[in-house]
Coordinates of C-alpha atoms in Angstrom, one line a residue:
X20 CA 17.5 40.0 -27.6
X21 CA 14.2 41.4 -28.7
X22 CA 13.9 38.7 -31.4
X23 CA 14.8 36.0 -28.8
X24 CA 12.1 37.5 -26.5
X25 CA 9.5 37.4 -29.3
X26 CA 10.4 33.8 -30.3
X27 CA 10.1 32.7 -26.7
X28 CA 6.8 34.4 -26.2
X29 CA 5.3 32.8 -29.3
X30 CA 6.7 29.4 -28.6
X31 CA 5.3 29.5 -25.0
X32 CA 1.9 30.5 -26.5
X33 CA 2.0 27.5 -28.9
X34 CA 3.0 25.1 -26.2
X35 CA 0.1 26.3 -24.1
X36 CA -2.5 26.0 -26.9
X37 CA -1.5 22.6 -28.2
X38 CA -2.7 20.5 -25.2
X39 CA -6.1 22.4 -25.4
X40 CA -6.6 20.8 -28.8
X41 CA -8.3 17.4 -28.2
X42 CA -6.2 15.4 -30.6
X43 CA -4.5 12.2 -29.4
X44 CA -1.3 12.6 -31.5
X45 CA 1.8 13.0 -29.4
X46 CA 2.5 16.5 -30.7
X47 CA -0.6 17.7 -28.8
X48 CA -0.2 15.5 -25.7
X49 CA 3.6 15.8 -24.9
X50 CA 3.4 19.6 -24.0
X51 CA 1.1 18.6 -21.1
X52 CA 4.1 16.9 -19.4
X53 CA 6.2 20.1 -19.4
X54 CA 3.6 22.4 -17.8
X55 CA 5.9 23.1 -14.8
X56 CA 8.9 23.9 -17.0
X57 CA 6.7 26.0 -19.4
X58 CA 5.5 28.0 -16.4
X59 CA 9.1 28.7 -15.3
X60 CA 10.0 29.7 -18.8
X61 CA 7.0 32.1 -19.0
X62 CA 8.2 33.8 -15.8
X63 CA 11.8 34.2 -17.0
X64 CA 10.7 35.4 -20.4
X65 CA 8.5 38.0 -18.7
X66 CA 11.5 39.2 -16.7
X67 CA 13.6 39.2 -19.8
X68 CA 11.1 41.5 -21.4
X69 CA 12.2 44.3 -19.1
X70 CA 15.9 43.9 -20.1
X71 CA 15.6 44.2 -23.8
X72 CA 15.0 47.1 -26.2
X73 CA 11.2 47.0 -26.6
X74 CA 8.9 48.0 -29.4
X75 CA 5.5 49.7 -29.2
X76 CA 3.9 46.3 -28.7
X77 CA 6.0 45.5 -25.6
X78 CA 3.1 45.6 -23.1
X79 CA 0.9 43.5 -25.3
X80 CA 3.5 40.7 -25.1
X81 CA 4.1 41.2 -21.4
X82 CA 0.3 41.1 -20.9
X83 CA 0.1 37.8 -22.9
X84 CA 2.9 36.3 -20.8
X85 CA 1.2 37.4 -17.6
X86 CA -2.1 35.7 -18.8
X87 CA -0.2 32.5 -19.7
X88 CA 1.5 32.5 -16.3
X89 CA -1.8 32.9 -14.4
X90 CA -3.4 30.2 -16.6
X91 CA -0.7 27.6 -15.8
X92 CA -0.3 28.7 -12.2
X93 CA -4.0 28.3 -11.6
X94 CA -3.6 24.6 -12.4
X95 CA -0.2 23.9 -10.8
X96 CA -0.9 25.6 -7.5
X97 CA -3.3 22.8 -6.7
X98 CA -0.3 20.5 -6.5
X99 CA 1.6 22.5 -3.9
X100 CA 1.2 23.1 -0.1
X101 CA -0.3 26.5 -1.0
X102 CA -3.5 24.9 -2.0
X103 CA -5.7 24.3 1.1
X104 CA -6.8 20.8 1.9
X105 CA -8.3 19.5 5.1
X106 CA -5.9 17.7 7.5
X107 CA -7.3 14.5 8.8
X108 CA -6.9 12.9 12.2
X109 CA -6.0 9.3 12.6
X110 CA -8.7 7.3 14.4
X111 CA -8.0 4.4 16.7
X112 CA -10.1 2.1 14.5
X113 CA -7.6 2.5 11.6
X114 CA -5.2 0.0 10.4
X115 CA -1.5 0.1 11.2
X116 CA 0.7 2.0 8.9
X117 CA 1.6 0.4 5.6
X118 CA 4.3 1.5 3.2
X119 CA 5.3 0.5 -0.3
X120 CA 7.7 1.4 -3.1
X121 CA 6.8 1.6 -6.8
X122 CA 9.6 1.7 -9.3
X123 CA 10.1 1.8 -13.0
X124 CA 13.4 0.0 -13.0
X125 CA 14.2 0.6 -16.7
X126 CA 14.6 -2.8 -18.4
X127 CA 18.2 -2.2 -19.5
X128 CA 19.4 -0.9 -16.1
X129 CA 21.8 -3.5 -14.7
X130 CA 22.1 -1.9 -11.2
X131 CA 20.2 -4.8 -9.6
X132 CA 22.1 -4.7 -6.4
X133 CA 21.6 -1.0 -6.0
X134 CA 17.8 -1.5 -6.2
X135 CA 17.9 -4.4 -3.8
X136 CA 19.8 -2.3 -1.3
X137 CA 17.2 0.4 -1.6
X138 CA 14.4 -2.1 -0.8
X139 CA 16.4 -3.5 2.1
X140 CA 17.0 0.1 3.4
X141 CA 13.3 1.1 3.4
X142 CA 11.9 -2.3 4.0
X143 CA 8.5 -1.6 2.5
X144 CA 5.5 -3.9 3.2
X145 CA 5.2 -4.5 -0.5
X146 CA 6.8 -3.2 -3.7
X147 CA 6.2 -3.2 -7.4
X148 CA 8.6 -3.0 -10.3
X149 CA 7.8 -2.0 -13.9
X150 CA 9.9 -2.7 -17.0
X151 CA 11.2 -5.7 -15.1
X152 CA 12.2 -8.6 -17.4
X153 CA 13.7 -12.1 -16.9
X154 CA 17.0 -10.7 -15.7
X155 CA 15.4 -8.5 -13.2
X156 CA 13.2 -11.4 -11.9
X157 CA 16.3 -13.6 -11.4
X158 CA 18.1 -10.8 -9.6
X159 CA 15.2 -10.1 -7.2
X160 CA 14.9 -13.7 -6.1
X161 CA 17.2 -12.9 -3.2
X162 CA 14.3 -10.8 -1.7
X163 CA 11.7 -13.6 -2.0
X164 CA 12.4 -14.9 1.5
X165 CA 11.5 -11.6 3.0
X166 CA 8.6 -11.1 0.5
X167 CA 6.9 -14.5 0.3
X168 CA 3.9 -13.3 -1.7
X169 CA 4.5 -12.5 -5.3
X170 CA 2.8 -11.9 -8.6
X171 CA 5.0 -11.8 -11.7
X172 CA 4.4 -10.8 -15.3
X173 CA 7.7 -11.3 -16.9
X174 CA 8.0 -9.6 -20.3
X175 CA 10.9 -8.5 -22.5
X176 CA 9.0 -5.6 -24.2
X177 CA 9.6 -3.0 -21.4
X178 CA 6.1 -3.7 -19.9
X179 CA 6.9 -6.5 -17.5
X180 CA 5.6 -6.1 -13.9
X181 CA 6.6 -7.8 -10.7
X182 CA 4.9 -7.5 -7.3
X183 CA 6.4 -8.6 -4.0
X184 CA 4.7 -8.5 -0.6
X185 CA 5.0 -9.3 3.1
X186 CA 1.3 -8.7 3.3
X187 CA -0.8 -11.8 2.4
X188 CA -2.1 -11.8 -1.2
X189 CA -5.6 -13.3 -1.3
X190 CA -6.1 -13.0 -5.0
X191 CA -4.0 -11.8 -8.0
X192 CA -5.1 -11.0 -11.5
X193 CA -3.4 -9.8 -14.7
X194 CA -5.5 -7.7 -17.0
X195 CA -4.8 -6.9 -20.6
X196 CA -7.4 -4.2 -21.2
X197 CA -6.4 -2.8 -24.6
X198 CA -3.6 -4.9 -25.9
X199 CA -2.2 -8.4 -25.2
X200 CA 1.3 -7.1 -24.4
X201 CA 0.3 -4.3 -22.0
X202 CA -0.5 -5.8 -18.6
X203 CA -2.1 -4.2 -15.5
X204 CA -2.1 -6.1 -12.2
X205 CA -4.9 -6.4 -9.6
X206 CA -3.8 -7.6 -6.2
X207 CA -6.2 -8.3 -3.3
X208 CA -4.5 -8.2 0.1
X209 CA -5.3 -8.6 3.7
X210 CA -3.2 -7.2 6.6
X211 CA -2.4 -9.0 9.8
X212 CA -4.8 -6.7 11.7
X213 CA -7.7 -7.7 9.3
X214 CA -7.9 -4.9 6.8
X215 CA -8.5 -5.9 3.2
X216 CA -7.6 -3.7 0.3
X217 CA -6.8 -3.8 -3.5
X218 CA -3.6 -2.7 -5.2
X219 CA -3.7 -1.9 -8.9
X220 CA -0.4 -1.5 -10.8
X221 CA -0.5 0.2 -14.2
X222 CA 2.0 1.0 -17.0
X223 CA 0.4 2.1 -20.2
X224 CA 2.4 3.1 -23.3
X225 CA 3.3 6.8 -23.7
X226 CA 2.5 9.0 -26.7
X227 CA 5.9 10.0 -28.0
X228 CA 7.9 10.2 -31.3
X229 CA 9.8 7.1 -30.3
X230 CA 7.0 4.9 -29.0
X231 CA 3.2 5.3 -29.6
X232 CA 2.1 7.9 -32.1
X233 CA -1.0 8.6 -30.1
X234 CA -2.3 8.5 -26.6
X235 CA -5.2 6.2 -27.5
X236 CA -3.8 3.0 -25.9
X237 CA -2.6 4.9 -22.8
X238 CA -6.0 6.6 -22.2
X239 CA -8.0 3.4 -23.1
X240 CA -5.9 1.3 -20.7
X241 CA -6.2 3.8 -17.8
X242 CA -9.9 4.4 -18.2
X243 CA -10.5 0.6 -18.4
X244 CA -8.7 0.4 -15.0
X245 CA -10.9 3.2 -13.7
X246 CA -14.1 1.3 -14.8
X247 CA -12.8 -1.8 -13.1
X248 CA -11.9 0.1 -9.9
X249 CA -15.2 1.9 -9.4
X250 CA -17.1 -1.4 -9.0
X251 CA -14.9 -2.6 -6.1
X252 CA -16.2 -2.3 -2.6
X253 CA -12.8 -2.4 -0.9
X254 CA -10.2 0.3 -0.3
X255 CA -8.2 0.7 -3.5
X256 CA -4.8 2.2 -4.5
X257 CA -3.9 2.6 -8.2
X258 CA -0.1 3.1 -8.7
X259 CA 2.3 3.1 -11.6
X260 CA 4.0 4.8 -14.4
X261 CA 0.9 6.4 -15.9
X262 CA 3.0 8.1 -18.7
X263 CA 0.6 10.9 -18.0
X264 CA 0.4 13.9 -15.7
X265 CA -2.3 14.5 -13.1
X266 CA -3.7 17.7 -14.8
X267 CA -4.3 16.2 -18.2
X268 CA -7.9 15.7 -19.4
X269 CA -7.5 11.9 -19.4
X270 CA -6.1 11.8 -15.9
X271 CA -8.9 14.0 -14.6
X272 CA -11.4 11.7 -16.4
X273 CA -9.6 8.7 -14.8
X274 CA -10.0 10.2 -11.4
X275 CA -13.7 11.1 -11.9
X276 CA -14.5 7.7 -13.4
X277 CA -12.8 5.7 -10.7
X278 CA -14.1 7.8 -7.9
X279 CA -10.6 8.0 -6.5
X280 CA -8.5 10.8 -4.9
X281 CA -5.2 12.4 -6.1
X282 CA -3.0 12.6 -3.0
X283 CA -0.7 15.2 -4.8
X284 CA -3.4 17.9 -4.5
X285 CA -2.4 20.2 -1.7
X286 CA 0.9 18.6 -1.2
X287 CA 3.6 18.2 -3.9
X288 CA 4.2 17.3 -7.6
X289 CA 6.4 14.3 -6.7
X290 CA 8.2 14.4 -10.1
X291 CA 9.9 11.2 -11.2
X292 CA 11.1 11.3 -14.8
X293 CA 13.8 12.0 -16.0
X294 CA 15.8 10.9 -12.9
X295 CA 19.1 12.3 -14.3
X296 CA 17.8 15.7 -15.3
X297 CA 16.3 17.7 -12.5
X298 CA 15.2 20.6 -14.7
X299 CA 13.5 18.3 -17.1
X300 CA 11.7 16.1 -14.6
X301 CA 7.9 15.4 -14.9
X302 CA 5.4 13.9 -12.4
X303 CA 4.3 10.9 -14.5
X304 CA 4.5 8.1 -11.9
X305 CA 1.1 8.7 -10.4
X306 CA -1.1 7.4 -7.6
X307 CA -4.8 7.5 -6.8
X308 CA -6.7 6.1 -3.8
X309 CA -10.2 5.6 -2.4
X310 CA -11.6 7.8 0.4
X311 CA -10.9 5.3 3.2
X312 CA -7.2 5.3 2.5
X313 CA -5.2 8.1 4.1
X314 CA -1.8 9.0 2.8
X315 CA 0.8 9.9 5.5
X316 CA 3.8 10.4 3.2
X317 CA 4.4 10.4 -0.5
X318 CA 7.8 11.1 -1.9
X319 CA 10.6 10.1 -4.3
X320 CA 13.6 8.1 -3.2
X321 CA 17.2 8.1 -4.4
X322 CA 18.0 7.1 -8.0
X323 CA 19.4 3.6 -8.5
X324 CA 20.3 3.9 -12.2
X325 CA 16.9 4.0 -13.8
X326 CA 15.4 6.8 -15.8
X327 CA 12.6 7.1 -13.2
X328 CA 12.9 7.9 -9.5
X329 CA 11.2 5.3 -7.3
X330 CA 8.1 6.4 -5.3
X331 CA 7.6 5.8 -1.6
X332 CA 4.2 5.9 0.0
X333 CA 3.1 5.4 3.6
X334 CA -0.6 5.1 4.2
X335 CA -3.3 3.7 6.5
X336 CA -6.9 2.4 6.1
X337 CA -9.7 3.9 8.1
X338 CA -13.3 2.8 7.3
X339 CA -14.8 5.1 10.0
X340 CA -13.4 8.4 8.8
X341 CA -15.4 10.3 6.1
X342 CA -13.3 13.4 6.0
X343 CA -12.1 12.7 2.5
X344 CA -15.6 12.2 1.0
X345 CA -15.7 15.8 -0.3
X346 CA -12.6 15.2 -2.4
X347 CA -14.4 12.6 -4.5
X348 CA -15.5 13.9 -7.9
X349 CA -17.7 11.8 -10.3
X350 CA -18.0 11.9 -14.0
X351 CA -21.0 13.4 -15.7
X352 CA -23.0 11.5 -18.2
X353 CA -21.1 13.2 -21.0
X354 CA -17.8 12.4 -19.4
X355 CA -18.8 8.7 -18.9
X356 CA -19.7 8.6 -22.6
X357 CA -16.3 10.1 -23.5
X358 CA -14.5 7.6 -21.3
X359 CA -16.3 4.7 -23.1
X360 CA -15.3 6.2 -26.4
X361 CA -11.7 6.5 -25.4
X362 CA -11.7 2.9 -24.1
X363 CA -13.0 1.6 -27.5
X364 CA -10.4 3.7 -29.4
X365 CA -7.7 2.3 -27.2
X366 CA -8.8 -1.3 -27.9
X367 CA -9.0 -0.6 -31.7
X368 CA -5.6 1.1 -31.8
X369 CA -2.9 -1.3 -33.1
X370 CA 0.3 -0.7 -31.2
X371 CA 3.3 -1.9 -33.2
X372 CA 5.6 -3.2 -30.5
X373 CA 8.3 -5.9 -30.5
X374 CA 7.9 -8.8 -28.1
X375 CA 11.5 -8.5 -27.3
X376 CA 13.0 -5.0 -27.0
X377 CA 16.7 -4.4 -27.1
X378 CA 18.6 -1.3 -26.0
X379 CA 20.2 -0.8 -29.4

């Protein structure tokens, strides 16, 4: 048991140190995803220490584990209700409530009807699918009568995106910021009560041993979106499978560069992946919004066979409420330069992806 305790303590130390090394290889970036699980393991290993036959170095190891727990806890507590954030009041000048669903459907998931039933159940004002290919597009046609406004990017490489809306679409664009097979969508909408806003949908490739070797394309794509968003003069929401976590350096740089707010702070992790394994679930489907958008509810919905849980959000727009201004953080000159460098590295990175991906 003492050997197990020592191995766990050293492993948790390594997993804590690796993300601190600013290297884009997946070996250094993947441990960021598991910060929640690592923190739990640190706690249980600390408890285990009192149950094993110890050596003279016992308290050194326990002290190390305590420091690691505080280190991770200091970050994670921001994404819980324990972290104080100002509660805002809805003003009468605000828009009506809007709600949407964002879902990585998993391209090879054939439970089309289950997803359609989910959309019919929650009846969002608009919804976005990621990893949706031609088969998914055909299956979702039954919803087009209820969702007359659409923007479709049909791909077979697991990066297709489809957007369906009851709210009028005034303009729709597809961006390919770092690669010609990785789209992001920009949707300008206007509500019946006269409120205009912009929805960005993103799905950059993840750093992993089975996909991209580094995070360069992911980070370059996200920071390109941030640069695009910061120049808009409308309320903005950026949503999607970021293949990133909110506390990573690149996510924080995204938030500062875009001048957007992370609604998870002071509320909840909203973990989405992997849908089938609760103990191995990471919050990688993220959302950020401008200061004039106020989130009323943000949560996951029931699984429909994908490897991601869908995300449900209810929000309103209020141009006359400045209570969220203090939540905006901006990038320093050094951080702006770093963002530009990461964008260029993302563009230069050559992702080796097939145009048609099969499940085999």
